[in-house]
Coordinates of C-alpha atoms in Angstrom, one line a residue:
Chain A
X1 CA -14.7 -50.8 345.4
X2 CA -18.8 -50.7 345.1
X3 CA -19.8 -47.8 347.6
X4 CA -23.4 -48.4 348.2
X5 CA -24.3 -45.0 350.2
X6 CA -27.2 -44.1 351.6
X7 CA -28.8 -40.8 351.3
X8 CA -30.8 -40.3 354.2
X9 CA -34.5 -39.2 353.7
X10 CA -34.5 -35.1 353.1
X11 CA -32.6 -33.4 350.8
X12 CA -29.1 -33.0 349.6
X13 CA -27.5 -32.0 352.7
X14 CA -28.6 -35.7 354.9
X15 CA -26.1 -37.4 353.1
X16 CA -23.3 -38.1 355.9
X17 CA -20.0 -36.6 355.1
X18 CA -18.1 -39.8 355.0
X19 CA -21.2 -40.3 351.8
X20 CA -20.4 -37.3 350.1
X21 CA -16.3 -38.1 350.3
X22 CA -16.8 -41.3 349.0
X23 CA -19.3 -40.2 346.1
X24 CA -16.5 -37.1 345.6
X25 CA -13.6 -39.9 345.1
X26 CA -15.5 -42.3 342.4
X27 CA -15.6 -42.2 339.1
X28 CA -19.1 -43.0 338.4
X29 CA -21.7 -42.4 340.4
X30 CA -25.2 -44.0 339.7
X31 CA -28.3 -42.6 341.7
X32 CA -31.1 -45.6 342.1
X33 CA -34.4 -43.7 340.8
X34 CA -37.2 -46.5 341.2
X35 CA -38.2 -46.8 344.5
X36 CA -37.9 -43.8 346.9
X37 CA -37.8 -40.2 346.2
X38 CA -35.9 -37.3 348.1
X39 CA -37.4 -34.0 348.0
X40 CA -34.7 -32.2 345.7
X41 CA -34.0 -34.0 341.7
X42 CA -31.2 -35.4 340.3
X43 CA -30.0 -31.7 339.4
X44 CA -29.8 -30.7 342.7
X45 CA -27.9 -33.7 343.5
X46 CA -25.5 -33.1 341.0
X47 CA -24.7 -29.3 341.6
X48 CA -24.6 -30.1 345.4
X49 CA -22.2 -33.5 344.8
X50 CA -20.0 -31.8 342.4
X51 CA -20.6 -35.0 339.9
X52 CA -22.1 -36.2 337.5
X53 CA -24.9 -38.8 338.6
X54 CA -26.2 -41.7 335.9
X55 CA -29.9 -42.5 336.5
X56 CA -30.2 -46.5 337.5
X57 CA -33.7 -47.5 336.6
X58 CA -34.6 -50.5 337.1
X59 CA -33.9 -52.4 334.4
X60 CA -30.2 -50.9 334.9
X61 CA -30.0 -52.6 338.1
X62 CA -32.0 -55.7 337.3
X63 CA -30.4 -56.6 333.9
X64 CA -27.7 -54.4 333.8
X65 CA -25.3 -54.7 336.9
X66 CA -22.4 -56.0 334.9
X67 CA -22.4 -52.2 333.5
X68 CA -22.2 -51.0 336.9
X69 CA -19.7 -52.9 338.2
X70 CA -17.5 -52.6 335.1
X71 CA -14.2 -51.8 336.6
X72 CA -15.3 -51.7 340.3
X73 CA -12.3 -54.0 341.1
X74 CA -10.1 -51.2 340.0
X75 CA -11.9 -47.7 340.4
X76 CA -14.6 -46.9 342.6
X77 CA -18.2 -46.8 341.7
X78 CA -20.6 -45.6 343.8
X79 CA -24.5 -46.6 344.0
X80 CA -26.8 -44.0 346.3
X81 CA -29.6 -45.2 347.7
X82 CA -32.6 -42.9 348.9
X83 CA -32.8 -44.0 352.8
X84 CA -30.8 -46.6 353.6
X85 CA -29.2 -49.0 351.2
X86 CA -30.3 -51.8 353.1
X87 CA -33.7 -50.3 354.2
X88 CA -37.1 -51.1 353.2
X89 CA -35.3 -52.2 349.8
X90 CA -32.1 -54.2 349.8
X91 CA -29.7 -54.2 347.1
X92 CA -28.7 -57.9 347.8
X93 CA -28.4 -58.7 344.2
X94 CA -26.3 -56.1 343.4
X95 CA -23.8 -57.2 346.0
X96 CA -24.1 -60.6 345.3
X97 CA -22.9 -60.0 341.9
X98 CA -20.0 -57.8 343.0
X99 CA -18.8 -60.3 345.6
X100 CA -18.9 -63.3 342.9
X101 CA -17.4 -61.1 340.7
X102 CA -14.3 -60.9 343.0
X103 CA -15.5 -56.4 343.7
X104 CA -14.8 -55.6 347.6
X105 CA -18.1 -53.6 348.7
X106 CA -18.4 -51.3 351.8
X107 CA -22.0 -50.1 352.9
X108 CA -22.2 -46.3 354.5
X109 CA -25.3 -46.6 356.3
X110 CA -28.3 -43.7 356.7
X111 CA -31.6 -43.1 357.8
X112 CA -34.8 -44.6 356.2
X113 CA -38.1 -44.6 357.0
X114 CA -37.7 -47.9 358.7
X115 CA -36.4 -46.1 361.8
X116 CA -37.0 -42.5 361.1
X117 CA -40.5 -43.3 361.8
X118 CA -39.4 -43.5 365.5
X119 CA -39.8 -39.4 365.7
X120 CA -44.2 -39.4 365.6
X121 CA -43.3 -41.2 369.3
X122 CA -44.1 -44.5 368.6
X123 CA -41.2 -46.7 370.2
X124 CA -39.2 -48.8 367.4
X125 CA -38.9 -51.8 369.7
X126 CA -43.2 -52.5 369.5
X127 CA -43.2 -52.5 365.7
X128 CA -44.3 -55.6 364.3
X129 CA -44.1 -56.9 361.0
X130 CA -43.8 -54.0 357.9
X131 CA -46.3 -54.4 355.2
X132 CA -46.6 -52.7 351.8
X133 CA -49.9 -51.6 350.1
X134 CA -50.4 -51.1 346.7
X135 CA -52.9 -50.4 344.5
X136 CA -55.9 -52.1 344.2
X137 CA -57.3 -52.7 340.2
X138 CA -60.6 -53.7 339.4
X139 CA -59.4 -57.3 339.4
X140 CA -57.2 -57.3 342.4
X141 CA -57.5 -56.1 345.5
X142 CA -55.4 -58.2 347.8
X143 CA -55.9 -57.5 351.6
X144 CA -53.2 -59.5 353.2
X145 CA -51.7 -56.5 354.7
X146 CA -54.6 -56.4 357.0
X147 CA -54.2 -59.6 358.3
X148 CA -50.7 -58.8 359.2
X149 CA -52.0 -55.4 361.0
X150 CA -54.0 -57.8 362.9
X151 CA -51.8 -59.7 364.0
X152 CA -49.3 -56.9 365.1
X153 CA -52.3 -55.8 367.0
X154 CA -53.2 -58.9 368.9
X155 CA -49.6 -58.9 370.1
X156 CA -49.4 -54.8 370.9
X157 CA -47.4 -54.3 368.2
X158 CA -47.4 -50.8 365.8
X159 CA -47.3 -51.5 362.0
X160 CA -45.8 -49.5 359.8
X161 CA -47.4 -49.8 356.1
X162 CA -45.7 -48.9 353.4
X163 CA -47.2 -47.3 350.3
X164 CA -46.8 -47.7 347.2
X165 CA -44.9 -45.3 344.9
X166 CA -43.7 -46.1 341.0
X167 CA -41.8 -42.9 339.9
X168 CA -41.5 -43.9 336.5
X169 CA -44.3 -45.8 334.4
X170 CA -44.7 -49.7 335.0
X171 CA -45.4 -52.1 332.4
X172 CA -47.9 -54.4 334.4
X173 CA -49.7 -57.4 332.5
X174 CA -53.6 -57.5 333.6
X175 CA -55.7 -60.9 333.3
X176 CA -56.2 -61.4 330.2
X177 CA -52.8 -61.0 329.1
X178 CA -52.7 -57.8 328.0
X179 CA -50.0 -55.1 328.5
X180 CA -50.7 -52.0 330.2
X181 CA -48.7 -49.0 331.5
X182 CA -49.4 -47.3 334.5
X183 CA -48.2 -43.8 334.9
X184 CA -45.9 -43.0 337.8
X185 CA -47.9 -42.7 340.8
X186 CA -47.9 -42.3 344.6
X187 CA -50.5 -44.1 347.3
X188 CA -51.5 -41.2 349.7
X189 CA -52.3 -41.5 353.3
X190 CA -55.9 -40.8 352.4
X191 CA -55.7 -43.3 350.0
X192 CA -54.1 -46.2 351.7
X193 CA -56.5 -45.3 354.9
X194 CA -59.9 -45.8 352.7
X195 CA -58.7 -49.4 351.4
X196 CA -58.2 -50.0 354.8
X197 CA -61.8 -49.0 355.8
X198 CA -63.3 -50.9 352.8
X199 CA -61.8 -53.9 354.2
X200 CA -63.0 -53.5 357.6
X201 CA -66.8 -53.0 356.2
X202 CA -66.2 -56.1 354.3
X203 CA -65.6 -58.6 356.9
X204 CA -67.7 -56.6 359.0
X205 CA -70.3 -57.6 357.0
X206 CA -69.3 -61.1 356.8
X207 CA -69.3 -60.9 360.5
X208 CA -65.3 -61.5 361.4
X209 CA -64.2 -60.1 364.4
X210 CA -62.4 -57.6 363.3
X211 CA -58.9 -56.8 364.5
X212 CA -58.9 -52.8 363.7
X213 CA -62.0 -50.4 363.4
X214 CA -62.5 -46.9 362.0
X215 CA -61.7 -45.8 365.6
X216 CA -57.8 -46.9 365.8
X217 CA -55.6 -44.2 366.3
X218 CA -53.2 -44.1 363.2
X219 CA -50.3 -42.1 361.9
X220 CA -49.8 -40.4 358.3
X221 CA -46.7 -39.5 358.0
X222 CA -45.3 -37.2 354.4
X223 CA -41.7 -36.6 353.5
X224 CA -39.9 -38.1 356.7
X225 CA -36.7 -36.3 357.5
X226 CA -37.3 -32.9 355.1
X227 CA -38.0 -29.7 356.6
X228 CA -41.8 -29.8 355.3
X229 CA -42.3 -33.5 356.7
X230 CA -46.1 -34.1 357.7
X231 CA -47.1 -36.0 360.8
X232 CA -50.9 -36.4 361.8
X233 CA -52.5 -38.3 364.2
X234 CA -56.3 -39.9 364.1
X235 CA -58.5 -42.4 363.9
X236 CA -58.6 -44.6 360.8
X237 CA -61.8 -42.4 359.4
X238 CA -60.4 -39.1 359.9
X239 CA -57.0 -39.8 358.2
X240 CA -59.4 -40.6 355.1
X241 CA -59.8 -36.9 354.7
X242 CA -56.8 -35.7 355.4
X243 CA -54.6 -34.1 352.5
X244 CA -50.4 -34.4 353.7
X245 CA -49.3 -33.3 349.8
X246 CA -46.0 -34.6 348.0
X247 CA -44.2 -37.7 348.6
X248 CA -43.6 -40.2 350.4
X249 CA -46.6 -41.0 352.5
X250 CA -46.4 -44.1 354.9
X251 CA -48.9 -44.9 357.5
X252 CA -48.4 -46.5 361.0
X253 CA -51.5 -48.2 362.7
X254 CA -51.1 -48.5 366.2
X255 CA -51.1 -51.3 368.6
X256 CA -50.8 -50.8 372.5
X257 CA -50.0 -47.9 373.9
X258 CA -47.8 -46.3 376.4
X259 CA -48.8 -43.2 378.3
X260 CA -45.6 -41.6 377.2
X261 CA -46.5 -42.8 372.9
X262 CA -49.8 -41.5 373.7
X263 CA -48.2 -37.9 375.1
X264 CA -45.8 -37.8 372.0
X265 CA -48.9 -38.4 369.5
X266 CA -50.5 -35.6 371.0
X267 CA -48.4 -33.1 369.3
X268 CA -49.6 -33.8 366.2
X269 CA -53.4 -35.2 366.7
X270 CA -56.4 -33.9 365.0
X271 CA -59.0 -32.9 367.4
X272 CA -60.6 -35.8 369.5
X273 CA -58.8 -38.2 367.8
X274 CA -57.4 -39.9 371.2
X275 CA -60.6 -39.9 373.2
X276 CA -61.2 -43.4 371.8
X277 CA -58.2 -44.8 373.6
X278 CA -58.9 -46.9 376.7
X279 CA -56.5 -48.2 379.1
X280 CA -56.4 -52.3 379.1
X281 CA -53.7 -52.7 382.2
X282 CA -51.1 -51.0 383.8
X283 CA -51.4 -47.6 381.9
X284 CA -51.1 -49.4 378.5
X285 CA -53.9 -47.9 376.5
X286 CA -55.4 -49.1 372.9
X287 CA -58.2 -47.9 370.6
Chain B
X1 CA -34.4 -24.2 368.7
X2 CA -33.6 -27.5 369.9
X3 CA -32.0 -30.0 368.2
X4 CA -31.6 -33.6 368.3
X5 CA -28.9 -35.1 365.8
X6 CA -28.4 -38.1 365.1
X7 CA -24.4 -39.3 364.6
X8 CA -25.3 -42.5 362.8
X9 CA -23.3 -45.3 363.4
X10 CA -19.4 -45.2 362.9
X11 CA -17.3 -42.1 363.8
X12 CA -17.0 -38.6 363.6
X13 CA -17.9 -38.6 359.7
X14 CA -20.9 -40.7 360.1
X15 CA -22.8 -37.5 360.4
X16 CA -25.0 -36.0 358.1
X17 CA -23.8 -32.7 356.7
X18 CA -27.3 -31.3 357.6
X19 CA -26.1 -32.6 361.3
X20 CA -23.2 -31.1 361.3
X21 CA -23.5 -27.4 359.9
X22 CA -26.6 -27.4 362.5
X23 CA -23.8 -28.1 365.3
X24 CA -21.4 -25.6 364.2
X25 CA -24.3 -23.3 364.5
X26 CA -25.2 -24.3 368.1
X27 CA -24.4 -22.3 371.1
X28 CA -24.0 -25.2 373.5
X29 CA -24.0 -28.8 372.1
X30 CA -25.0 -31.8 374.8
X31 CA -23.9 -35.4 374.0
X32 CA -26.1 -38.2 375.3
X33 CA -23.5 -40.8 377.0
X34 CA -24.7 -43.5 378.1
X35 CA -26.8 -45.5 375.8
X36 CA -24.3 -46.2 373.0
X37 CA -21.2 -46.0 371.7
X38 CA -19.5 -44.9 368.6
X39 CA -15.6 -46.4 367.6
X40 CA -14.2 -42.5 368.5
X41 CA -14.4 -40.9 371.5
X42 CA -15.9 -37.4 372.8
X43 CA -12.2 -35.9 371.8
X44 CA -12.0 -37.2 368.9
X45 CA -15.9 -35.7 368.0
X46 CA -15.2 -32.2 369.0
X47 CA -12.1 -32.1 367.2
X48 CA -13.9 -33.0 363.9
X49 CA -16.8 -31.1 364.4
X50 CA -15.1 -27.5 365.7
X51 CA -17.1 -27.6 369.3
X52 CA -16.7 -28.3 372.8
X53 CA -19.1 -31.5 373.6
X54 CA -20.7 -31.2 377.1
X55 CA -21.3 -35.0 378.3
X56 CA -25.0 -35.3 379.0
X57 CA -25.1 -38.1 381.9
X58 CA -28.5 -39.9 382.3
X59 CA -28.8 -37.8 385.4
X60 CA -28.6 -34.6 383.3
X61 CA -31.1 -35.6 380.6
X62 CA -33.2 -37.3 383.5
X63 CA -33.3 -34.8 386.3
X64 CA -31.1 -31.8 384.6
X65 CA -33.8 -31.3 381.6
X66 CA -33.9 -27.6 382.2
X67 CA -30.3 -27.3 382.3
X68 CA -30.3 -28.5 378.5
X69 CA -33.4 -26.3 377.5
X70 CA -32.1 -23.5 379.0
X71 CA -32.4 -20.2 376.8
X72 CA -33.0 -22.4 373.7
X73 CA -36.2 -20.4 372.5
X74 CA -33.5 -17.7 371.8
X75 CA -30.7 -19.6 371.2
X76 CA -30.2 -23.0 369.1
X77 CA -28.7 -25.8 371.1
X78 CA -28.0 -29.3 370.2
X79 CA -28.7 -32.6 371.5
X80 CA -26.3 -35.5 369.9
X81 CA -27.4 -39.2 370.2
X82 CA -25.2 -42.1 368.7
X83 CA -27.6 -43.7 365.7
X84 CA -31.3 -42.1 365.2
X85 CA -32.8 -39.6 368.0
X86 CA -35.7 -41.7 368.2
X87 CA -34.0 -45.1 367.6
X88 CA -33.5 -48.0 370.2
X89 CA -33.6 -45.2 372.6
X90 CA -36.1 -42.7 372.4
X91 CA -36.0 -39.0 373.7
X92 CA -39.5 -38.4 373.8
X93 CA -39.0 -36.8 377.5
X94 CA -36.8 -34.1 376.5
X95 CA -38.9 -33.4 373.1
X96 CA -41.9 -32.6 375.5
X97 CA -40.3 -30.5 377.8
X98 CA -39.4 -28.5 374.9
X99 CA -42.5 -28.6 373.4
X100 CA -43.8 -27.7 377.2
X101 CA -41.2 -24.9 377.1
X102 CA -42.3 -23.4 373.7
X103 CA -39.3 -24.4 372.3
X104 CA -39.3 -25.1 368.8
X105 CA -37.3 -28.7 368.0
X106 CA -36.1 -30.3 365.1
X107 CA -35.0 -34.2 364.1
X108 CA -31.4 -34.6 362.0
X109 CA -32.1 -38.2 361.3
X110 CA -29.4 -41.0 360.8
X111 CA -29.0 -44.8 360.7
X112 CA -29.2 -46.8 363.7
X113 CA -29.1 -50.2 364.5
X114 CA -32.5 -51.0 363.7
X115 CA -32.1 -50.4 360.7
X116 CA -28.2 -50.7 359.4
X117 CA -29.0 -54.3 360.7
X118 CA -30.3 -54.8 357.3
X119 CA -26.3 -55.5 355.8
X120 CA -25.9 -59.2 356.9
X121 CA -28.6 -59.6 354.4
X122 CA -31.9 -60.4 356.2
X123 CA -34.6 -58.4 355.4
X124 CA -36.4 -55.6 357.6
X125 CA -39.7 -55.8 356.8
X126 CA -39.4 -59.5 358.0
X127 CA -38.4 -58.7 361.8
X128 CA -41.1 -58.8 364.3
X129 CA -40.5 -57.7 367.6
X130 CA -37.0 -55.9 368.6
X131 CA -35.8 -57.6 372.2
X132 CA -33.2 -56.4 375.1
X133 CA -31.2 -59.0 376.4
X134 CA -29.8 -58.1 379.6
X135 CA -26.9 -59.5 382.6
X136 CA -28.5 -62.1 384.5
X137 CA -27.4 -62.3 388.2
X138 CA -27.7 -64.7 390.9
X139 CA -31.1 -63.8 391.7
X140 CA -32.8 -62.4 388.4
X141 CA -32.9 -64.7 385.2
X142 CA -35.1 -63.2 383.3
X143 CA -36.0 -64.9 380.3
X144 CA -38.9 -63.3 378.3
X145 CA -36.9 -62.0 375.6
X146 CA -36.7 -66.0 374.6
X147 CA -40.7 -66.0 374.7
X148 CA -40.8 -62.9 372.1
X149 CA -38.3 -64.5 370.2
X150 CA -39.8 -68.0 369.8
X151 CA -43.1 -65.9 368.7
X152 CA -41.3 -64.2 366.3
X153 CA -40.1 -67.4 364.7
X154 CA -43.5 -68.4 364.6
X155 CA -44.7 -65.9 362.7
X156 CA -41.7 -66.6 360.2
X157 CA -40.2 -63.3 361.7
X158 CA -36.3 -62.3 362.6
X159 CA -35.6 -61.2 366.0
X160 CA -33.0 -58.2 366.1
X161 CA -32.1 -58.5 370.0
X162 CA -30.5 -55.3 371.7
X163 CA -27.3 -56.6 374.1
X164 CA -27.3 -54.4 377.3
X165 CA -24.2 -51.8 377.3
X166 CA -23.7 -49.4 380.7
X167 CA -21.3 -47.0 379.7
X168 CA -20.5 -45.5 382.8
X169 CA -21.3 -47.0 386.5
X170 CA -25.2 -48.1 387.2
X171 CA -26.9 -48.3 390.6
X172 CA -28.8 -51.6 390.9
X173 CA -30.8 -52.3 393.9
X174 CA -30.3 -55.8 395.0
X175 CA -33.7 -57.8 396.1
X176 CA -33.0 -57.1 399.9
X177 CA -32.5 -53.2 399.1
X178 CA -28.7 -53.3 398.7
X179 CA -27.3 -50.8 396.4
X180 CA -24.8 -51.9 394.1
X181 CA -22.9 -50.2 391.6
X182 CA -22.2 -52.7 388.2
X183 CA -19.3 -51.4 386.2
X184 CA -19.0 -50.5 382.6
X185 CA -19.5 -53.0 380.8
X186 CA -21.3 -54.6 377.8
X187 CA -22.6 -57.8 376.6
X188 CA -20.8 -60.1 374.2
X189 CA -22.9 -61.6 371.2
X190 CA -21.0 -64.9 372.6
X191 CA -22.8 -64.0 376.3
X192 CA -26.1 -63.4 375.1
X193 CA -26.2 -66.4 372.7
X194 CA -24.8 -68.2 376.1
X195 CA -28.1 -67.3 378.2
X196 CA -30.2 -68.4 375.4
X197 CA -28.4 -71.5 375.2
X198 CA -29.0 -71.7 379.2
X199 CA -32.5 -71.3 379.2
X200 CA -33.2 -73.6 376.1
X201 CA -31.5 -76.2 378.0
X202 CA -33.9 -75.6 381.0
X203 CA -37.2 -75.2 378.8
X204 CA -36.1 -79.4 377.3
X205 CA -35.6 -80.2 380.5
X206 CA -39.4 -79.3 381.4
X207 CA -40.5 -80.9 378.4
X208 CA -41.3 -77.9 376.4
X209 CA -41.7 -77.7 373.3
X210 CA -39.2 -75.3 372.0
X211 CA -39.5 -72.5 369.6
X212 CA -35.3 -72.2 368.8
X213 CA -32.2 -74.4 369.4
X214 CA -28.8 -74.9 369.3
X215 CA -29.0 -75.3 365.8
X216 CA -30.8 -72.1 364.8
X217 CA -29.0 -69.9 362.4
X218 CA -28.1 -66.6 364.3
X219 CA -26.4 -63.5 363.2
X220 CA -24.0 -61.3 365.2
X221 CA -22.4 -58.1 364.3
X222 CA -20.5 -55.9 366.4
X223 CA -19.5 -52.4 365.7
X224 CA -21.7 -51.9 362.7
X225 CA -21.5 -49.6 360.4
X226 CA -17.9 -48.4 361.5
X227 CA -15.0 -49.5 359.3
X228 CA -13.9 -52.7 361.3
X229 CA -17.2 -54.1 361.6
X230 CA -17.9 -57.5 362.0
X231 CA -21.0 -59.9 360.9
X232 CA -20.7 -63.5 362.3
X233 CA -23.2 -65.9 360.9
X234 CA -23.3 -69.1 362.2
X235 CA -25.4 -71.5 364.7
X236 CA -26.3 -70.4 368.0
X237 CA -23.7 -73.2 369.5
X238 CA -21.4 -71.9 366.9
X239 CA -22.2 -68.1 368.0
X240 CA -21.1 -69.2 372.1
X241 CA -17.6 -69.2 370.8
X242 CA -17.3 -66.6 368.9
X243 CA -15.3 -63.4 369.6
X244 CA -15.9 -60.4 368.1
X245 CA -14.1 -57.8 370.0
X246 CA -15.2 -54.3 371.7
X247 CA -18.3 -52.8 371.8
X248 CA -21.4 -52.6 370.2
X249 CA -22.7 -56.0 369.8
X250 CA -26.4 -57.2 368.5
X251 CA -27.3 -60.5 368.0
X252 CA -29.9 -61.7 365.2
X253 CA -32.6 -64.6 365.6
X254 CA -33.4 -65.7 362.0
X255 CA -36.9 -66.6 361.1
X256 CA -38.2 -67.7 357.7
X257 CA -35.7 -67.4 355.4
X258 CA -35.6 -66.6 351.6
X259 CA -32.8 -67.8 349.2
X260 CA -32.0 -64.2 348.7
X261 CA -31.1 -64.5 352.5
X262 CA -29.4 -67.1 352.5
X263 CA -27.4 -66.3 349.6
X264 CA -26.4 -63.4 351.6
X265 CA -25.9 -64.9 355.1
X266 CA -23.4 -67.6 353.1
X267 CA -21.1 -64.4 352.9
X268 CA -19.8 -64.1 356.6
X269 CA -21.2 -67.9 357.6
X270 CA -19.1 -70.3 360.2
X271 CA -18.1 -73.6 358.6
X272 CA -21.5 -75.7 358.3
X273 CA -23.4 -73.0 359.8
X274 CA -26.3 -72.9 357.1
X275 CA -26.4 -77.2 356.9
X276 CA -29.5 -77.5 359.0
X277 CA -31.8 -74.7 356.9
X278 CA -34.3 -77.2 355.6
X279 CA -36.8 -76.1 352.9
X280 CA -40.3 -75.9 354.1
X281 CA -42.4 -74.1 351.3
X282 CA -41.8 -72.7 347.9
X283 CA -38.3 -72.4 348.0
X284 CA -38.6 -70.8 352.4
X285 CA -35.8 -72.1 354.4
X286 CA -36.0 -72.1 358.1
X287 CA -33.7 -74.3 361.0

């Protein structure tokens, strides 16, 4: 049997107990180290698991599945999963390969950020669309993920962004061909929240009509689900400044607003940063 | 301290062991009752977890706030909701009473629907808006979840739609001011595909032009995340007649879909389900 187990979004202990049996009865256990982060290391993991845990990079997964499933039709390997293992990334290969390869698989689900978001008070059901932001170079600096904020928007729908986060170096091939390796990184709030105001100046000055502003009321959000996670509430400019620390950052841009989303933001606003909101009909409000 | 815990998705050992040494640790432990279900019952919870469970009613987290909030500055009590705290429910009225109160509160995040969804295969940063499809009755039809649906699709999105469940009795006023109490019950995949079927029929009749049909690929799981789960991918004619036994069902509106999808989707698909996908760019499928 594959296990692939989710480990929930804090630290050792937000694994669910029918995780940790199922990671106690395999034989190999491989922890997937590429594209989310908890805020304890693989040593923690290890002395909390009471096993041994083989680092899956990449590659591992990508090129080297048969090695995990070696077996898996007659032990049991586990695969853990920071979030959920079907969360903002899915493991569809992996199980592809098991199925075809004749392995049963069974799924124990936890929280990721896809849903855990829900606890800054914004209401899963108006989510739109996710996008992801990366990095812009000096030859690339895509803005697509505006346009889908946009559009969220025009419909009254929240979007949560994504941000970037390589935890080990990344070969990536520029323009002309040549090789480079960028050194594990993480996009901040403050980071992801200028891009977006470069944007906006842009087709500001190319005269769009522009579907956010400086002025809409956003959410940085750092380590979801630990007992240091960081929520703050402002407006696109004042989340520029704002310093959340460690990873993972996401940001949610909001679209229309309830009066009881706009109580729940309160908790965690920075001053003024809701006196832009105005009410459009029926106690929705929007900024 | 107040806590809200999440219990994830299956039974008793779908909690997070964060979850549960915070409930052993509680002096009075409330469990929210009426939105959702897990495949165990209260019994079989407080057995598990060491604790008598005190059934919290909508009434009581309603109207009997204070009730629940009672000495917990002093004392730590917890709040249990099947799936996430702030999942397709929210309980952003009891987190700011406490907050009101001076109560301190804290999140134990697990999976919920709106995200576990994710294990038929379709991706979740490619659903738009989430939908509730409830009971139609003689005299209300209501059919905007179809609208948000078809819009959805438009934008190349999935719909993840939410089937009605009433646990215990509910009061429904009637359009001449009767009051009528509906039963437990909870709505099939194979009802709710039904109703859309209904009003697709009625929006051809008028000559619309229609967003979905009969022949859209659908999804429905029921109980997921618990061991006998079910995922049932097929048309939405196919989906009328399917039956996938007790409670929780959801029901799954594919958009755009990538091979990757599909490739998964072909794992729990009705005969011929997936024959009308037609390509329509770069290798995107959509019927």
């Amino acid at each position: 049997m594959l296990y692939l187990i989710g480990l929930g979004l804090g630290d050792a202990t937000d694994i669910t107990v029918k995780g940790l049996q199922a990671v106690r009865s395999c034989s190999r256990v491989y922890l997937e180290a590429y594209t989310s982060v908890l805020t304890v290391g693989k040593e923690a993991l290890e002395e909390y698991y009471g096993k041994q845990l083989i680092l899956a990079d990449r590659d591992l997964v990508e090129q080297g599945a048969d090695e995990i499933l070696e077996n898996a039709d007659v032990t049991d390997v586990a695969f853990l999963v920071v979030g959920d293992p079907f969360g903002a990334t899915t493991h569809s290969d992996l199980v592809l390969r098991a199925v075809n390869a004749g392995i049963p698989y069974k799924v124990i689900h936890n929280a990721s950020v896809m849903n855990a978001v829900g606890c800054c008070g914004l209401q899963l059901y108006n989510f739109g669309e996710t996008v992801s932001v990366v990095f812009w170079t000096e030859t690339w600096r895509p803005e697509s993920f505006y346009d889908k904020i946009c559009k969220n928007r025009k419909a009254g729908l929240h979007t949560l962004c994504l941000l970037v986060c390589h935890l080990v170096k990344v070969l990536i091939i520029d323009f002309r061909g040549k090789k480079i390796y960028e050194p594990p990184r993480f996009m901040t709030v403050s980071q992801a929240a200028d891009q977006l105001i470069q944007i906006i100046h842009r087709r500001r000055e190319e005269g769009e009509e522009l579907g956010m502003t400086e002025d809409t009321v956003c959410v940085g959000v750092a380590r979801l689900g630990s007992d240091d996670q960081m929520i703050r509430v402002g407006t696109l400019h004042q989340l520029v400044s704002c310093n959340l620390g460690a990873p993972l950052h996401s940001l949610v841009i909001t679209g229309r607003l309830h009066p009881l989303e706009v109580d729940m933001l309160r908790l965690n606003a920075e001053p003024n940063a809701l006196e832009n909101l105005h009410m459009i009909d029926s106690s929705v409000y929007i900024s």
